[in-house]
Amino acid sequence: MNLTLKIWRQNGSSDKGRMVTYRVEDVSPDMSFLEMLDVLNERLILEGDDPVAFDHDCREGICGMCGMVINGVAHGEQKLTTTCQLHMRHFKDGDVVTIEPWRSAAFPVVKDLVVNRSAFDRIIQAGGFISVPAGSAPEAHSVPVPKADADAAFDAATCIGCGACVAACPNGSASLFTAAKITHLGLLPQGQPERESRARAMVEQMDAEGFGGCTNTGECTAVCPKGIPFDTIAQMNADYLKAASK
Amino acid sequence: MAVTGAALVLFLIAHMLGNLKVFMGADSFNHYAEWLRTAGSPALPNRTLLTITEIVLALCVVLHMWAAVSLARRAAKARPVKYAAKRKSQAKGYATQTMRYGGVIIVLFVVWHLLDMTFGAVNPKGGDATPYDRMVAGFQPDRWWVTAFYLVAMVMIGLHLRHGLWSAFQSLGLTRHPRSRGALQTGAAAVSAVLVLGFVVAPICIMIGVVK
């Protein structure tokens, strides 16, 4: 199939940036979205042009590096799918595809479709850890964890930190990411000692990074490739309110 | 947002129940309006409870709007470069997308509604008529455009509460389980529908002449 791509090109953070139209021909329906961009980039390199910069690493949907807004939807319209796992069979011959980077004041564009997500790292640094001597793996039965808590904590822990939640949020909020980390640690016994200080520090860091406020629109969880539950945001709010009321 | 919204919802429920007194006749309705002014008397001077309620509600409206405006401003600052492609909503729920412009329509409605029914400034009977006469005169067929605006505003309030009611629980951290969130969302839809129906039934009955 042949596609028309409208891609955001921006040569560094000080460049103003613009949408540039490209044609890609003979796209196989078996290609992933990133492989389709690889084909475009190979041609651009042969023609002496600057290839389109985009983030990618594992290409199997588990690392959280890739991510672009495809036709107005973070990671494209396929549910529970990262951009690298989005396949071209979901597109039709002649489609016009708009490709943009995550748009957030807290995620400055590095180049083209690559954004700097260090804001997420700083939120983690603010409290997304447990301060216990970890050592080697303990005997599994030494600290019992209720099954329901273990499942909920694991669901939250599957967050890969790609940033699609921020990109999709009409408010540019990072609540789902922050909530996933707070819920993941807050539901487990090892996370209890710092539960409240963690919620408080991470929420305050999230606000300091310039993300917007949550209005419970649910766009984040709808585009999340890992399906992080919306309820984690309620957990974050509960833990934060408890910490703030002391 | 959640706390002020909750106070306003409690007021709306009381207001809707009070409105329904219009079906019990002019005396009942006017007596209820009078009771609102004299409640607590003689222990308290007339209008004490009413004035306190009015101040609390006005404060809630102002704080609710302040919270909404600050969230909107933060949102604008959080995304200085907009998307070129129109953002396609992936979440279910139309109501969520009406919150900001719906809120503006609702506040404009509240201003008109106070001028019409409370102060009588834009009411055909004026401020000196009984509350029942003002209400019946306000929704006569020749003032169909007022009734139409009223109905639009009620639908907007319904949509506002469809999202706002359960969203308040989420903001206060009370929906930590998919089941409780599901139940709250269904409950929010039911309460919104009951409120909208309770509010629109009186004006419609007046317009078609069932209540005179």
XYZ file of C-alpha atoms in Angstrom:
458
model
C 0.000 0.000 0.000
C 0.990 3.608 -0.512
C 0.629 6.166 2.252
C 0.944 9.906 2.670
C 2.648 10.815 5.952
C 2.483 14.219 7.569
C 5.321 14.220 10.066
C 6.413 16.809 12.607
C 9.991 17.836 11.782
C 11.898 19.905 14.305
C 15.646 20.290 14.147
C 16.494 20.605 17.847
C 14.730 22.205 20.775
C 15.293 25.784 19.596
C 13.795 25.142 16.132
C 10.172 26.158 15.674
C 9.233 22.961 13.834
C 6.722 22.234 11.083
C 4.662 19.453 9.504
C 6.329 17.923 6.403
C 4.513 15.656 3.933
C 6.169 12.437 2.670
C 5.016 9.620 0.398
C 5.870 6.025 1.334
C 5.262 3.371 -1.290
C 4.982 -0.421 -1.217
C 4.268 -0.612 2.508
C 3.666 -4.221 3.536
C 0.679 -4.819 5.850
C 2.989 -7.035 7.948
C 5.315 -4.155 8.794
C 5.117 -2.489 12.171
C 4.568 1.254 12.231
C 8.232 1.775 13.104
C 9.393 -0.481 10.266
C 7.317 1.635 7.905
C 9.188 4.695 9.225
C 12.484 2.771 8.804
C 11.609 2.345 5.112
C 10.964 6.066 4.819
C 14.232 6.857 6.617
C 16.293 4.532 4.386
C 14.985 6.416 1.373
C 15.610 9.801 3.006
C 19.213 8.779 3.783
C 19.776 7.572 0.198
C 18.404 10.872 -1.076
C 20.782 12.731 1.239
C 17.981 13.996 3.490
C 17.884 14.000 7.282
C 16.043 10.876 8.513
C 13.050 11.313 10.838
C 14.236 10.925 14.454
C 12.054 8.759 16.670
C 12.610 6.861 19.921
C 12.569 3.056 19.893
C 14.352 0.209 21.583
C 12.893 -3.248 22.229
C 10.226 -3.092 19.498
C 8.207 -5.680 21.378
C 6.030 -3.385 23.432
C 7.744 -3.673 26.801
C 10.422 -0.994 27.063
C 8.367 2.203 26.830
C 10.751 4.016 24.492
C 8.590 4.391 21.396
C 5.550 6.554 21.172
C 4.046 9.062 18.802
C 0.643 10.584 18.305
C -0.794 8.945 15.192
C -3.820 10.677 13.647
C -4.550 12.417 16.942
C -4.286 9.300 19.129
C -1.279 8.392 21.282
C 0.195 5.092 19.950
C -2.584 5.054 17.301
C -6.121 3.782 17.577
C -5.310 0.115 18.346
C -6.059 -0.465 22.015
C -3.389 -1.774 24.430
C -0.706 -1.378 21.770
C 2.567 0.526 21.678
C 3.575 2.205 18.420
C 6.144 -0.564 17.715
C 3.421 -3.207 18.017
C 1.000 -1.294 15.791
C 0.951 -3.018 12.411
C 0.335 -1.505 9.028
C -2.565 -3.904 8.366
C -4.680 -1.442 10.362
C -4.143 1.164 7.630
C -5.558 1.347 4.118
C -3.929 2.140 0.787
C -4.043 5.892 0.222
C -4.410 6.806 3.906
C -3.046 10.132 5.099
C -1.337 9.591 8.466
C -0.433 12.497 10.749
C 2.492 11.742 13.078
C 3.364 14.067 15.948
C 5.494 13.876 19.093
C 3.970 13.788 22.603
C 2.859 17.367 23.247
C 3.636 18.497 26.778
C 5.463 21.443 28.299
C 7.194 18.911 30.564
C 8.361 16.819 27.552
C 10.440 19.205 25.423
C 11.049 18.016 21.853
C 14.647 16.884 21.349
C 14.312 16.338 17.618
C 11.360 15.523 15.331
C 9.355 12.861 17.222
C 11.811 12.413 20.105
C 10.849 14.066 23.389
C 12.785 14.334 26.639
C 10.878 12.410 29.314
C 13.306 13.124 32.170
C 10.368 14.673 34.043
C 9.159 11.101 34.647
C 12.572 10.143 36.038
C 12.437 13.066 38.455
C 8.969 11.994 39.642
C 10.388 8.513 40.334
C 13.416 10.018 42.079
C 11.065 12.003 44.326
C 9.656 8.845 45.911
C 9.150 5.935 43.534
C 11.312 3.545 45.536
C 11.476 1.689 48.850
C 14.298 2.370 51.335
C 14.996 -1.113 52.637
C 18.162 -3.170 52.316
C 16.987 -5.393 49.478
C 19.761 -7.988 49.461
C 19.051 -11.230 47.673
C 15.503 -12.380 46.956
C 13.805 -13.240 50.288
C 11.912 -16.432 50.975
C 8.580 -15.858 49.192
C 6.452 -16.929 52.144
C 8.170 -14.692 54.689
C 5.934 -11.684 53.926
C 2.453 -12.798 52.879
C 0.684 -10.522 50.376
C -3.071 -10.931 49.809
C -3.766 -12.158 46.274
C -6.026 -9.194 45.433
C -3.322 -6.713 46.503
C -0.622 -8.600 44.623
C -2.745 -8.546 41.448
C -3.606 -4.846 41.754
C 0.021 -3.949 42.498
C 1.182 -5.980 39.510
C -1.381 -4.325 37.200
C -0.015 -0.942 38.271
C 3.584 -2.142 37.988
C 3.176 -2.977 34.303
C 3.466 0.752 33.512
C 6.354 1.171 31.054
C 6.561 4.947 31.472
C 6.034 5.683 27.776
C 4.156 8.927 28.453
C 1.102 8.206 26.277
C -1.126 9.159 29.232
C 0.353 12.669 29.241
C 0.130 12.933 25.452
C -3.540 11.910 25.413
C -4.709 13.901 28.426
C -6.635 17.031 27.385
C -5.094 18.655 30.474
C -1.568 17.337 29.856
C -1.653 15.640 33.257
C 0.807 12.928 34.348
C -1.605 11.530 36.933
C -1.890 8.026 35.499
C 1.894 7.502 35.402
C 2.407 8.890 38.917
C -0.621 7.002 40.229
C 0.616 3.721 38.739
C 3.919 4.033 40.603
C 2.269 5.132 43.868
C -0.257 2.267 43.678
C 2.339 -0.329 42.730
C 4.484 0.361 45.807
C 1.682 1.469 48.117
C -0.224 -1.813 47.926
C 2.720 -4.009 48.911
C 4.030 -4.548 52.479
C 7.501 -3.337 51.505
C 6.040 -0.006 50.379
C 4.135 0.773 53.588
C 6.731 2.714 55.648
C 7.040 5.449 53.028
C 3.529 5.215 51.620
C 2.337 8.701 52.558
C 5.591 10.601 52.156
C 5.968 8.895 48.764
C 2.522 9.971 47.558
C 3.123 13.506 48.717
C 6.623 13.847 47.241
C 5.700 12.303 43.886
C 2.526 14.383 43.468
C 4.417 17.556 44.360
C 7.181 16.704 41.887
C 4.568 15.977 39.200
C 3.030 19.425 39.752
C 6.458 21.095 39.813
C 7.297 19.600 36.413
C 4.489 21.627 34.825
C 2.046 18.825 34.051
C -1.639 19.777 34.056
C -4.245 18.788 36.632
C -6.419 15.669 36.409
C -10.125 16.151 35.629
C -10.905 12.425 35.373
C -11.533 12.426 31.617
C -10.242 8.843 31.304
C -8.319 9.515 28.064
C -5.088 8.301 29.719
C -6.257 4.825 30.592
C -7.992 4.488 27.197
C -4.719 4.964 25.274
C -2.416 3.272 27.800
C -0.658 0.367 26.035
C -0.536 -1.480 29.355
C -4.115 -0.716 30.381
C -3.129 0.852 33.714
C -6.452 1.022 35.593
C -8.123 4.377 36.143
C -8.616 3.396 39.803
C -4.902 3.957 40.461
C -5.623 7.712 40.258
C -8.186 7.342 43.066
C -5.542 5.430 45.066
C -3.052 8.256 44.493
C -5.647 10.859 45.547
C -6.514 8.865 48.674
C -2.859 8.450 49.693
C -2.083 12.082 48.909
C -5.091 13.424 50.845
C -4.154 11.230 53.808
C -0.580 12.539 53.733
C -1.647 16.149 53.229
C -4.142 16.067 56.106
C -1.377 15.302 58.632
C -13.895 21.111 42.674
C -15.250 17.984 44.378
C -16.203 19.563 47.711
C -17.866 22.691 46.299
C -19.585 20.560 43.656
C -20.974 18.271 46.353
C -22.504 21.232 48.205
C -24.085 22.475 44.977
C -25.516 19.036 44.187
C -27.147 18.855 47.627
C -28.700 22.251 46.931
C -29.958 21.069 43.514
C -31.695 18.061 45.085
C -33.453 20.289 47.640
C -34.298 22.837 44.948
C -35.816 20.173 42.679
C -37.960 18.780 45.498
C -39.107 22.314 46.353
C -40.023 22.968 42.716
C -42.251 19.912 42.642
C -44.472 21.616 45.262
C -45.838 23.625 42.328
C -48.004 20.560 41.548
C -49.617 20.799 44.989
C -51.148 24.185 44.237
C -50.363 27.865 44.695
C -50.858 27.879 48.463
C -48.553 24.964 49.098
C -45.835 26.422 46.867
C -46.074 29.941 48.321
C -46.188 28.558 51.833
C -42.990 26.605 51.127
C -41.334 29.775 49.796
C -42.418 31.604 52.934
C -41.108 28.782 55.131
C -37.670 29.124 53.511
C -37.597 32.697 54.831
C -38.982 31.998 58.288
C -37.277 28.661 59.019
C -35.738 28.673 62.498
C -37.952 31.515 63.646
C -38.600 32.694 66.300
C -35.305 31.337 67.697
C -33.510 32.996 64.778
C -34.459 36.199 62.962
C -36.204 35.702 59.599
C -33.962 34.819 56.655
C -31.074 33.759 58.932
C -30.853 30.221 57.592
C -31.695 31.374 54.062
C -28.989 34.036 54.079
C -26.407 31.578 55.408
C -27.383 29.113 52.662
C -27.158 31.856 50.033
C -23.687 32.892 51.198
C -22.427 29.289 51.279
C -23.839 28.594 47.814
C -22.413 31.790 46.334
C -19.036 30.940 47.860
C -19.237 27.412 46.443
C -20.075 28.726 42.967
C -17.133 31.161 43.076
C -14.667 28.548 44.379
C -15.940 25.943 41.902
C -15.373 28.403 39.044
C -11.986 29.408 40.428
C -10.937 25.735 40.523
C -12.221 25.190 36.990
C -10.419 28.257 35.643
C -7.138 27.306 37.333
C -7.367 23.753 35.939
C -8.044 25.126 32.450
C -5.126 27.544 32.744
C -2.806 24.792 33.965
C -3.967 22.641 31.034
C -3.197 25.426 28.552
C 0.257 25.918 30.068
C 0.937 22.171 30.108
C 0.505 21.938 26.326
C 1.886 25.087 24.687
C 2.136 23.470 21.217
C -1.190 22.000 20.138
C -1.642 18.849 18.059
C -2.072 19.387 14.310
C -4.398 16.400 14.011
C -7.687 16.788 15.818
C -7.461 14.841 19.066
C -9.803 11.880 18.876
C -11.368 11.069 22.218
C -10.671 7.459 23.161
C -12.472 7.513 26.488
C -16.138 6.674 26.721
C -18.403 9.471 27.833
C -19.708 12.499 26.017
C -20.534 14.292 29.269
C -16.845 14.710 30.146
C -16.298 16.855 27.079
C -19.090 19.276 27.976
C -17.735 20.239 31.400
C -16.088 23.549 30.528
C -18.503 25.082 28.014
C -21.416 23.442 29.829
C -20.296 25.140 33.029
C -20.328 28.523 31.274
C -23.872 27.884 29.981
C -24.955 26.848 33.480
C -23.566 29.989 35.143
C -25.227 32.220 32.506
C -28.437 30.347 33.180
C -28.096 30.869 36.940
C -27.758 34.648 36.390
C -30.880 34.718 34.201
C -32.753 32.396 36.558
C -32.067 34.649 39.581
C -33.137 37.767 37.630
C -36.277 35.924 36.513
C -37.503 33.966 39.549
C -35.786 35.528 42.556
C -35.627 39.243 41.793
C -38.362 39.275 39.132
C -36.407 41.812 37.061
C -37.036 39.945 33.804
C -40.254 38.257 34.935
C -43.607 39.447 33.437
C -45.130 39.654 36.943
C -42.176 41.471 38.499
C -40.606 41.037 41.908
C -43.714 41.819 43.966
C -45.810 38.871 42.739
C -46.038 35.629 44.707
C -43.406 32.994 43.850
C -46.133 30.786 42.326
C -47.373 33.576 40.029
C -43.810 34.386 38.973
C -43.137 30.755 38.154
C -46.351 30.248 36.167
C -45.949 33.573 34.332
C -42.309 32.780 33.548
C -43.075 29.645 31.554
C -46.132 30.770 29.550
C -46.195 29.603 25.885
C -45.461 33.125 24.574
C -42.175 32.978 26.541
C -41.248 29.672 24.879
C -37.658 30.859 24.351
C -37.190 31.172 28.122
C -38.465 27.639 28.595
C -36.199 26.460 25.761
C -33.154 28.077 27.403
C -34.225 26.527 30.691
C -34.431 23.064 29.108
C -31.005 23.421 27.436
C -29.503 24.516 30.751
C -31.079 21.563 32.558
C -29.629 19.120 30.017
C -26.241 20.803 30.529
C -26.586 20.410 34.307
C -27.493 16.762 33.744
C -24.354 16.200 31.641
C -22.278 18.209 34.135
C -23.424 15.973 36.973
C -23.114 12.797 34.890
C -19.360 13.380 34.936
C -19.062 15.570 38.013
C -20.800 13.305 40.520
C -18.571 10.252 40.179
C -15.546 12.387 39.330
C -15.845 14.019 42.764
C -15.585 10.598 44.394
C -12.537 9.773 42.245
C -10.864 13.084 43.163
C -11.416 12.367 46.846
C -9.888 8.913 46.397
C -13.071 6.942 47.047
C -13.223 4.815 43.878
C -10.284 2.500 44.421
C -11.958 -0.502 42.868
C -13.364 -0.960 39.331
C -16.591 -2.174 40.905
C -17.102 0.883 43.111
C -16.275 3.171 40.172
C -18.744 1.325 37.949
C -21.459 1.574 40.591
C -20.751 5.274 41.094
C -20.873 5.954 37.364
C -24.255 4.228 37.093
C -25.421 6.083 40.199
C -24.229 9.394 38.739
C -26.203 8.743 35.556
C -29.323 7.854 37.551
C -29.132 10.868 39.894
C -28.486 13.203 36.928
C -31.462 11.800 35.023
C -33.768 12.112 38.038
C -32.639 15.698 38.659
C -33.099 16.737 35.020
C -36.572 15.144 34.858
C -37.552 16.666 38.205
C -36.474 20.101 37.025
C -38.010 20.063 33.528
C -41.390 18.597 34.456
C -42.692 21.812 36.094
C -41.852 24.250 33.236
C -43.198 21.834 30.619
C -46.444 21.314 32.551
C -46.837 25.090 32.905
C -46.169 25.665 29.206
C -48.731 23.090 28.058
C -51.242 24.422 30.570
C -51.416 21.513 33.026
C -50.314 23.839 35.834
C -52.041 27.243 35.732
